[in-house]
PDB file of C-alpha atoms in Angstrom:
ATOM      1  CA  MET Z   1      -2.385  -3.649  -1.816  1.00  0.00           C
ATOM      2  CA  ASN Z   2       1.100  -4.947  -2.383  1.00  0.00           C
ATOM      3  CA  HIS Z   3       1.441  -8.508  -1.089  1.00  0.00           C
ATOM      4  CA  ARG Z   4       5.134  -7.984  -0.562  1.00  0.00           C
ATOM      5  CA  HIS Z   5       4.348  -5.233   1.919  1.00  0.00           C
ATOM      6  CA  LEU Z   6       1.941  -7.451   3.841  1.00  0.00           C
ATOM      7  CA  LEU Z   7       4.294 -10.397   4.123  1.00  0.00           C
ATOM      8  CA  ALA Z   8       7.557  -8.485   4.318  1.00  0.00           C
ATOM      9  CA  ILE Z   9       7.697  -9.215   8.005  1.00  0.00           C
ATOM     10  CA  PRO Z  10      10.657  -7.677   9.808  1.00  0.00           C
ATOM     11  CA  VAL Z  11      13.286 -10.065  11.030  1.00  0.00           C
ATOM     12  CA  LEU Z  12      12.331 -11.145  14.522  1.00  0.00           C
ATOM     13  CA  LEU Z  13      14.618  -9.115  16.751  1.00  0.00           C
ATOM     14  CA  ALA Z  14      15.370 -10.216  20.278  1.00  0.00           C
ATOM     15  CA  THR Z  15      16.006  -7.643  22.965  1.00  0.00           C
ATOM     16  CA  LEU Z  16      18.624  -8.470  25.518  1.00  0.00           C
ATOM     17  CA  GLY Z  17      17.312  -9.498  28.911  1.00  0.00           C
ATOM     18  CA  VAL Z  18      18.913  -8.742  32.207  1.00  0.00           C
ATOM     19  CA  HIS Z  19      19.635 -12.371  32.979  1.00  0.00           C
ATOM     20  CA  ALA Z  20      21.075 -14.913  30.578  1.00  0.00           C
ATOM     21  CA  GLN Z  21      19.253 -18.186  30.098  1.00  0.00           C
ATOM     22  CA  ASP Z  22      20.471 -21.426  31.610  1.00  0.00           C
ATOM     23  CA  ARG Z  23      21.965 -23.294  28.645  1.00  0.00           C
ATOM     24  CA  THR Z  24      22.892 -26.532  30.398  1.00  0.00           C
ATOM     25  CA  ALA Z  25      19.945 -28.095  28.548  1.00  0.00           C
ATOM     26  CA  ASP Z  26      18.863 -27.845  24.911  1.00  0.00           C
ATOM     27  CA  PRO Z  27      15.080 -28.427  24.927  1.00  0.00           C
ATOM     28  CA  LEU Z  28      14.584 -27.544  21.259  1.00  0.00           C
ATOM     29  CA  ALA Z  29      17.300 -29.863  19.915  1.00  0.00           C
ATOM     30  CA  PRO Z  30      14.927 -32.859  19.523  1.00  0.00           C
ATOM     31  CA  LEU Z  31      12.488 -30.698  17.551  1.00  0.00           C
ATOM     32  CA  ALA Z  32      15.241 -29.394  15.282  1.00  0.00           C
ATOM     33  CA  GLN Z  33      16.518 -32.908  14.637  1.00  0.00           C
ATOM     34  CA  CYS Z  34      13.000 -34.180  13.937  1.00  0.00           C
ATOM     35  CA  ILE Z  35      12.521 -31.450  11.338  1.00  0.00           C
ATOM     36  CA  ASN Z  36      15.887 -32.357   9.826  1.00  0.00           C
ATOM     37  CA  ARG Z  37      14.715 -35.945   9.303  1.00  0.00           C
ATOM     38  CA  SER Z  38      11.968 -34.723   6.978  1.00  0.00           C
ATOM     39  CA  GLN Z  39      12.428 -33.799   3.319  1.00  0.00           C
ATOM     40  CA  PHE Z  40      13.099 -30.226   4.483  1.00  0.00           C
ATOM     41  CA  GLN Z  41      16.561 -30.079   6.027  1.00  0.00           C
ATOM     42  CA  PHE Z  42      18.574 -27.234   7.488  1.00  0.00           C
ATOM     43  CA  ARG Z  43      22.051 -26.238   6.414  1.00  0.00           C
ATOM     44  CA  THR Z  44      22.406 -23.505   9.006  1.00  0.00           C
ATOM     45  CA  GLN Z  45      21.343 -23.718  12.644  1.00  0.00           C
ATOM     46  CA  ASP Z  46      21.694 -20.511  14.647  1.00  0.00           C
ATOM     47  CA  ARG Z  47      20.787 -20.643  18.327  1.00  0.00           C
ATOM     48  CA  LEU Z  48      19.300 -17.649  20.066  1.00  0.00           C
ATOM     49  CA  PRO Z  49      21.886 -15.880  22.251  1.00  0.00           C
ATOM     50  CA  ALA Z  50      21.545 -16.812  25.900  1.00  0.00           C
ATOM     51  CA  GLY Z  51      20.943 -13.203  26.858  1.00  0.00           C
ATOM     52  CA  ALA Z  52      18.008 -12.746  24.483  1.00  0.00           C
ATOM     53  CA  THR Z  53      14.996 -13.357  26.698  1.00  0.00           C
ATOM     54  CA  THR Z  54      12.321 -11.476  24.713  1.00  0.00           C
ATOM     55  CA  ARG Z  55      11.553 -10.354  21.188  1.00  0.00           C
ATOM     56  CA  ILE Z  56       9.541  -7.380  19.996  1.00  0.00           C
ATOM     57  CA  VAL Z  57       6.236  -7.742  18.120  1.00  0.00           C
ATOM     58  CA  LYS Z  58       5.004  -4.721  16.169  1.00  0.00           C
ATOM     59  CA  MET Z  59       1.331  -3.977  16.794  1.00  0.00           C
ATOM     60  CA  VAL Z  60      -0.947  -1.123  15.759  1.00  0.00           C
ATOM     61  CA  ALA Z  61      -1.407  -0.108  19.385  1.00  0.00           C
ATOM     62  CA  GLY Z  62       2.339  -0.280  20.066  1.00  0.00           C
ATOM     63  CA  ASP Z  63       5.164  -2.734  20.518  1.00  0.00           C
ATOM     64  CA  ARG Z  64       4.624  -5.827  22.657  1.00  0.00           C
ATOM     65  CA  GLN Z  65       7.063  -8.451  23.897  1.00  0.00           C
ATOM     66  CA  ILE Z  66       7.133 -12.211  23.586  1.00  0.00           C
ATOM     67  CA  SER Z  67       9.275 -14.321  25.889  1.00  0.00           C
ATOM     68  CA  THR Z  68      12.063 -16.422  24.378  1.00  0.00           C
ATOM     69  CA  ALA Z  69      13.570 -18.860  26.845  1.00  0.00           C
ATOM     70  CA  ASP Z  70      15.398 -20.534  23.953  1.00  0.00           C
ATOM     71  CA  GLY Z  71      15.271 -20.580  20.186  1.00  0.00           C
ATOM     72  CA  TYR Z  72      16.786 -21.563  16.857  1.00  0.00           C
ATOM     73  CA  ARG Z  73      16.788 -20.078  13.376  1.00  0.00           C
ATOM     74  CA  LEU Z  74      16.888 -22.800  10.717  1.00  0.00           C
ATOM     75  CA  MET Z  75      17.214 -22.227   6.982  1.00  0.00           C
ATOM     76  CA  LEU Z  76      15.448 -25.203   5.408  1.00  0.00           C
ATOM     77  CA  PHE Z  77      16.260 -26.574   1.975  1.00  0.00           C
ATOM     78  CA  ARG Z  78      14.782 -29.324  -0.166  1.00  0.00           C
ATOM     79  CA  LYS Z  79      16.395 -30.194  -3.504  1.00  0.00           C
ATOM     80  CA  SER Z  80      17.152 -26.677  -4.674  1.00  0.00           C
ATOM     81  CA  SER Z  81      20.319 -24.812  -3.782  1.00  0.00           C
ATOM     82  CA  LEU Z  82      17.984 -21.989  -2.727  1.00  0.00           C
ATOM     83  CA  PRO Z  83      16.342 -22.011   0.722  1.00  0.00           C
ATOM     84  CA  PHE Z  84      12.654 -22.910   0.898  1.00  0.00           C
ATOM     85  CA  VAL Z  85      11.907 -21.805   4.474  1.00  0.00           C
ATOM     86  CA  ASN Z  86      13.312 -19.395   7.020  1.00  0.00           C
ATOM     87  CA  LEU Z  87      12.135 -21.133  10.191  1.00  0.00           C
ATOM     88  CA  LYS Z  88      12.296 -19.882  13.766  1.00  0.00           C
ATOM     89  CA  ILE Z  89      11.466 -22.204  16.645  1.00  0.00           C
ATOM     90  CA  GLU Z  90      11.165 -20.755  20.134  1.00  0.00           C
ATOM     91  CA  ARG Z  91      10.348 -21.921  23.645  1.00  0.00           C
ATOM     92  CA  SER Z  92       8.326 -19.523  25.785  1.00  0.00           C
ATOM     93  CA  ALA Z  93       9.510 -18.760  29.288  1.00  0.00           C
ATOM     94  CA  GLU Z  94       7.861 -20.816  32.006  1.00  0.00           C
ATOM     95  CA  GLY Z  95       4.308 -19.638  32.594  1.00  0.00           C
ATOM     96  CA  GLN Z  96       4.394 -17.207  29.660  1.00  0.00           C
ATOM     97  CA  PHE Z  97       3.080 -19.287  26.734  1.00  0.00           C
ATOM     98  CA  ALA Z  98      -0.578 -18.210  27.079  1.00  0.00           C
ATOM     99  CA  ALA Z  99       0.352 -14.516  27.020  1.00  0.00           C
ATOM    100  CA  ASP Z 100       2.809 -15.077  24.156  1.00  0.00           C
ATOM    101  CA  ARG Z 101       0.142 -16.917  22.174  1.00  0.00           C
ATOM    102  CA  GLU Z 102      -2.353 -14.101  22.706  1.00  0.00           C
ATOM    103  CA  THR Z 103       0.120 -11.570  21.308  1.00  0.00           C
ATOM    104  CA  ILE Z 104       1.072 -13.754  18.337  1.00  0.00           C
ATOM    105  CA  VAL Z 105      -2.549 -14.471  17.372  1.00  0.00           C
ATOM    106  CA  ALA Z 106      -3.399 -10.772  17.650  1.00  0.00           C
ATOM    107  CA  GLN Z 107      -0.479  -9.886  15.391  1.00  0.00           C
ATOM    108  CA  MET Z 108      -1.508 -12.449  12.765  1.00  0.00           C
ATOM    109  CA  ARG Z 109      -5.081 -11.119  12.810  1.00  0.00           C
ATOM    110  CA  GLU Z 110      -3.830  -7.569  12.377  1.00  0.00           C
ATOM    111  CA  MET Z 111      -1.708  -8.613   9.425  1.00  0.00           C
ATOM    112  CA  ALA Z 112      -4.679 -10.339   7.777  1.00  0.00           C
ATOM    113  CA  ALA Z 113      -6.873  -7.273   8.343  1.00  0.00           C
ATOM    114  CA  ARG Z 114      -4.472  -4.900   6.593  1.00  0.00           C
ATOM    115  CA  GLY Z 115      -5.377  -6.099   3.108  1.00  0.00           C
ATOM    116  CA  LYS Z 116      -8.317  -4.969   1.025  1.00  0.00           C
ATOM    117  CA  LEU Z 117     -10.411  -7.086  -1.325  1.00  0.00           C
ATOM    118  CA  PRO Z 118      -9.716  -8.600  -3.810  1.00  0.00           C
ATOM    119  CA  GLN Z 119      -6.110  -8.797  -2.570  1.00  0.00           C
ATOM    120  CA  GLN Z 120      -6.906  -9.502   1.064  1.00  0.00           C
ATOM    121  CA  LEU Z 121      -5.145 -12.473   2.625  1.00  0.00           C
ATOM    122  CA  PRO Z 122      -7.504 -14.261   5.010  1.00  0.00           C
ATOM    123  CA  LEU Z 123      -6.082 -15.784   8.160  1.00  0.00           C
ATOM    124  CA  GLU Z 124      -6.267 -19.553   7.803  1.00  0.00           C
ATOM    125  CA  THR Z 125      -6.568 -21.584  11.009  1.00  0.00           C
ATOM    126  CA  ASP Z 126      -6.292 -25.271  11.788  1.00  0.00           C
ATOM    127  CA  THR Z 127      -5.374 -27.637  14.621  1.00  0.00           C
ATOM    128  CA  ARG Z 128      -3.305 -30.799  14.146  1.00  0.00           C
ATOM    129  CA  ASP Z 129      -2.338 -33.169  16.946  1.00  0.00           C
ATOM    130  CA  GLY Z 130      -2.661 -30.416  19.522  1.00  0.00           C
ATOM    131  CA  VAL Z 131      -0.711 -27.918  17.387  1.00  0.00           C
ATOM    132  CA  GLU Z 132      -2.520 -24.693  16.477  1.00  0.00           C
ATOM    133  CA  VAL Z 133      -1.724 -23.563  12.910  1.00  0.00           C
ATOM    134  CA  LEU Z 134      -2.181 -19.995  11.635  1.00  0.00           C
ATOM    135  CA  GLY Z 135      -1.351 -19.109   8.037  1.00  0.00           C
ATOM    136  CA  LEU Z 136      -1.285 -16.210   5.590  1.00  0.00           C
ATOM    137  CA  ASN Z 137      -0.855 -17.166   1.935  1.00  0.00           C
ATOM    138  CA  ASN Z 138      -0.482 -15.191  -1.249  1.00  0.00           C
ATOM    139  CA  ALA Z 139      -2.932 -16.449  -3.863  1.00  0.00           C
ATOM    140  CA  SER Z 140      -0.173 -17.133  -6.395  1.00  0.00           C
ATOM    141  CA  ILE Z 141       3.595 -17.475  -6.438  1.00  0.00           C
ATOM    142  CA  ALA Z 142       3.573 -14.887  -9.234  1.00  0.00           C
ATOM    143  CA  GLN Z 143       2.277 -12.287  -6.759  1.00  0.00           C
ATOM    144  CA  ALA Z 144       5.086 -12.759  -4.271  1.00  0.00           C
ATOM    145  CA  GLN Z 145       8.719 -11.820  -4.330  1.00  0.00           C
ATOM    146  CA  GLY Z 146      10.515 -12.981  -1.229  1.00  0.00           C
ATOM    147  CA  ILE Z 147       7.958 -14.380   1.215  1.00  0.00           C
ATOM    148  CA  ILE Z 148       5.025 -16.312  -0.290  1.00  0.00           C
ATOM    149  CA  SER Z 149       3.437 -17.512   2.937  1.00  0.00           C
ATOM    150  CA  LEU Z 150       3.767 -16.930   6.663  1.00  0.00           C
ATOM    151  CA  TYR Z 151       2.804 -19.646   9.148  1.00  0.00           C
ATOM    152  CA  THR Z 152       2.831 -19.723  12.918  1.00  0.00           C
ATOM    153  CA  LEU Z 153       2.448 -23.024  14.765  1.00  0.00           C
ATOM    154  CA  LEU Z 154       1.772 -23.071  18.509  1.00  0.00           C
ATOM    155  CA  HIS Z 155       2.091 -26.090  20.795  1.00  0.00           C
ATOM    156  CA  ALA Z 156       0.738 -25.321  24.257  1.00  0.00           C
ATOM    157  CA  ALA Z 157       1.835 -28.617  25.826  1.00  0.00           C
ATOM    158  CA  SER Z 158       5.518 -27.810  25.268  1.00  0.00           C
ATOM    159  CA  GLY Z 159       5.269 -24.024  25.170  1.00  0.00           C
ATOM    160  CA  THR Z 160       6.796 -23.992  21.685  1.00  0.00           C
ATOM    161  CA  VAL Z 161       6.227 -21.532  18.841  1.00  0.00           C
ATOM    162  CA  ALA Z 162       7.369 -22.074  15.250  1.00  0.00           C
ATOM    163  CA  THR Z 163       7.342 -19.252  12.687  1.00  0.00           C
ATOM    164  CA  ALA Z 164       7.831 -20.299   9.056  1.00  0.00           C
ATOM    165  CA  TYR Z 165       8.565 -17.756   6.332  1.00  0.00           C
ATOM    166  CA  ILE Z 166       8.108 -19.751   3.104  1.00  0.00           C
ATOM    167  CA  LEU Z 167      10.238 -18.235   0.365  1.00  0.00           C
ATOM    168  CA  ASN Z 168       9.819 -17.833  -3.356  1.00  0.00           C
ATOM    169  CA  GLN Z 169      12.621 -19.190  -5.502  1.00  0.00           C
ATOM    170  CA  PRO Z 170      13.027 -16.907  -8.506  1.00  0.00           C
ATOM    171  CA  ALA Z 171      15.842 -18.740 -10.261  1.00  0.00           C
ATOM    172  CA  ASP Z 172      16.580 -22.275 -11.417  1.00  0.00           C
ATOM    173  CA  PRO Z 173      16.992 -24.781  -9.979  1.00  0.00           C
ATOM    174  CA  ARG Z 174      13.867 -24.388  -7.892  1.00  0.00           C
ATOM    175  CA  ASP Z 175      11.632 -26.749  -5.939  1.00  0.00           C
ATOM    176  CA  PHE Z 176       8.390 -25.625  -7.566  1.00  0.00           C
ATOM    177  CA  ALA Z 177       7.311 -23.989 -10.813  1.00  0.00           C
ATOM    178  CA  THR Z 178       3.521 -23.793 -10.465  1.00  0.00           C
ATOM    179  CA  ASP Z 179       1.039 -22.808  -7.788  1.00  0.00           C
ATOM    180  CA  ALA Z 180      -0.085 -26.439  -7.480  1.00  0.00           C
ATOM    181  CA  GLN Z 181       3.479 -27.643  -6.906  1.00  0.00           C
ATOM    182  CA  TYR Z 182       4.058 -24.921  -4.327  1.00  0.00           C
ATOM    183  CA  GLN Z 183       0.826 -25.678  -2.494  1.00  0.00           C
ATOM    184  CA  ALA Z 184       1.690 -29.379  -2.321  1.00  0.00           C
ATOM    185  CA  LEU Z 185       5.133 -28.647  -0.856  1.00  0.00           C
ATOM    186  CA  ARG Z 186       3.663 -26.133   1.570  1.00  0.00           C
ATOM    187  CA  ALA Z 187       1.148 -28.707   2.805  1.00  0.00           C
ATOM    188  CA  GLN Z 188       3.939 -31.253   3.298  1.00  0.00           C
ATOM    189  CA  LEU Z 189       6.036 -28.717   5.196  1.00  0.00           C
ATOM    190  CA  ILE Z 190       3.256 -27.705   7.589  1.00  0.00           C
ATOM    191  CA  ALA Z 191       2.331 -31.352   8.176  1.00  0.00           C
ATOM    192  CA  SER Z 192       5.973 -32.169   9.000  1.00  0.00           C
ATOM    193  CA  LEU Z 193       6.334 -29.204  11.346  1.00  0.00           C
ATOM    194  CA  ALA Z 194       3.094 -29.947  13.180  1.00  0.00           C
ATOM    195  CA  SER Z 195       3.967 -33.627  13.509  1.00  0.00           C
ATOM    196  CA  CYS Z 196       7.424 -32.863  14.923  1.00  0.00           C
ATOM    197  CA  MET Z 197       6.080 -30.286  17.348  1.00  0.00           C
ATOM    198  CA  ALA Z 198       3.510 -32.787  18.618  1.00  0.00           C
ATOM    199  CA  ASP Z 199       6.126 -35.553  18.990  1.00  0.00           C
ATOM    200  CA  PRO Z 200       9.776 -34.590  18.366  1.00  0.00           C
ATOM    201  CA  ALA Z 201      10.953 -38.123  19.185  1.00  0.00           C
ATOM    202  CA  GLN Z 202       9.244 -39.757  16.207  1.00  0.00           C
TER     203      GLN Z 202
END
């Protein structure tokens, strides 16, 4: 099984809703700024169009929709001139988080199930400060071109979903050169994201 195929997730496309969102408030701004205070900082910050109220999730049984009341796409960098993470943060529509979570978890499980031993990528799960963490990781940076790991973090209390595509960096200068260095940075990233989702004001 080719790891690139498993983690070559399509760009999350939003379908246009009938009604535009109310943009008098910016509920995800504190989360974005909290992330930017970590060692992983964004250089681009693209807000979801006001008319994009859902996005499509590809499933074996057919396409499903996830609500997107608001959202940002953040390209995160560390020391390298190359991006380390393509991060999407989204706020579910009121009353829709439970259904959105169900769809997202089902998609992650399907992705994990596609692989075959010894190349299968198990779905890793954790909970930190009320933030549910789901992850798919290639065993080695040498096995991945493009996306090394995919993480989804879900915070029920705020109805927020974060999707992190952690990227390989094939050229110098790069932030990591070994699997151990990558794994350490990945752990720091997920800890920072979970901490900010639990308390953006910190």
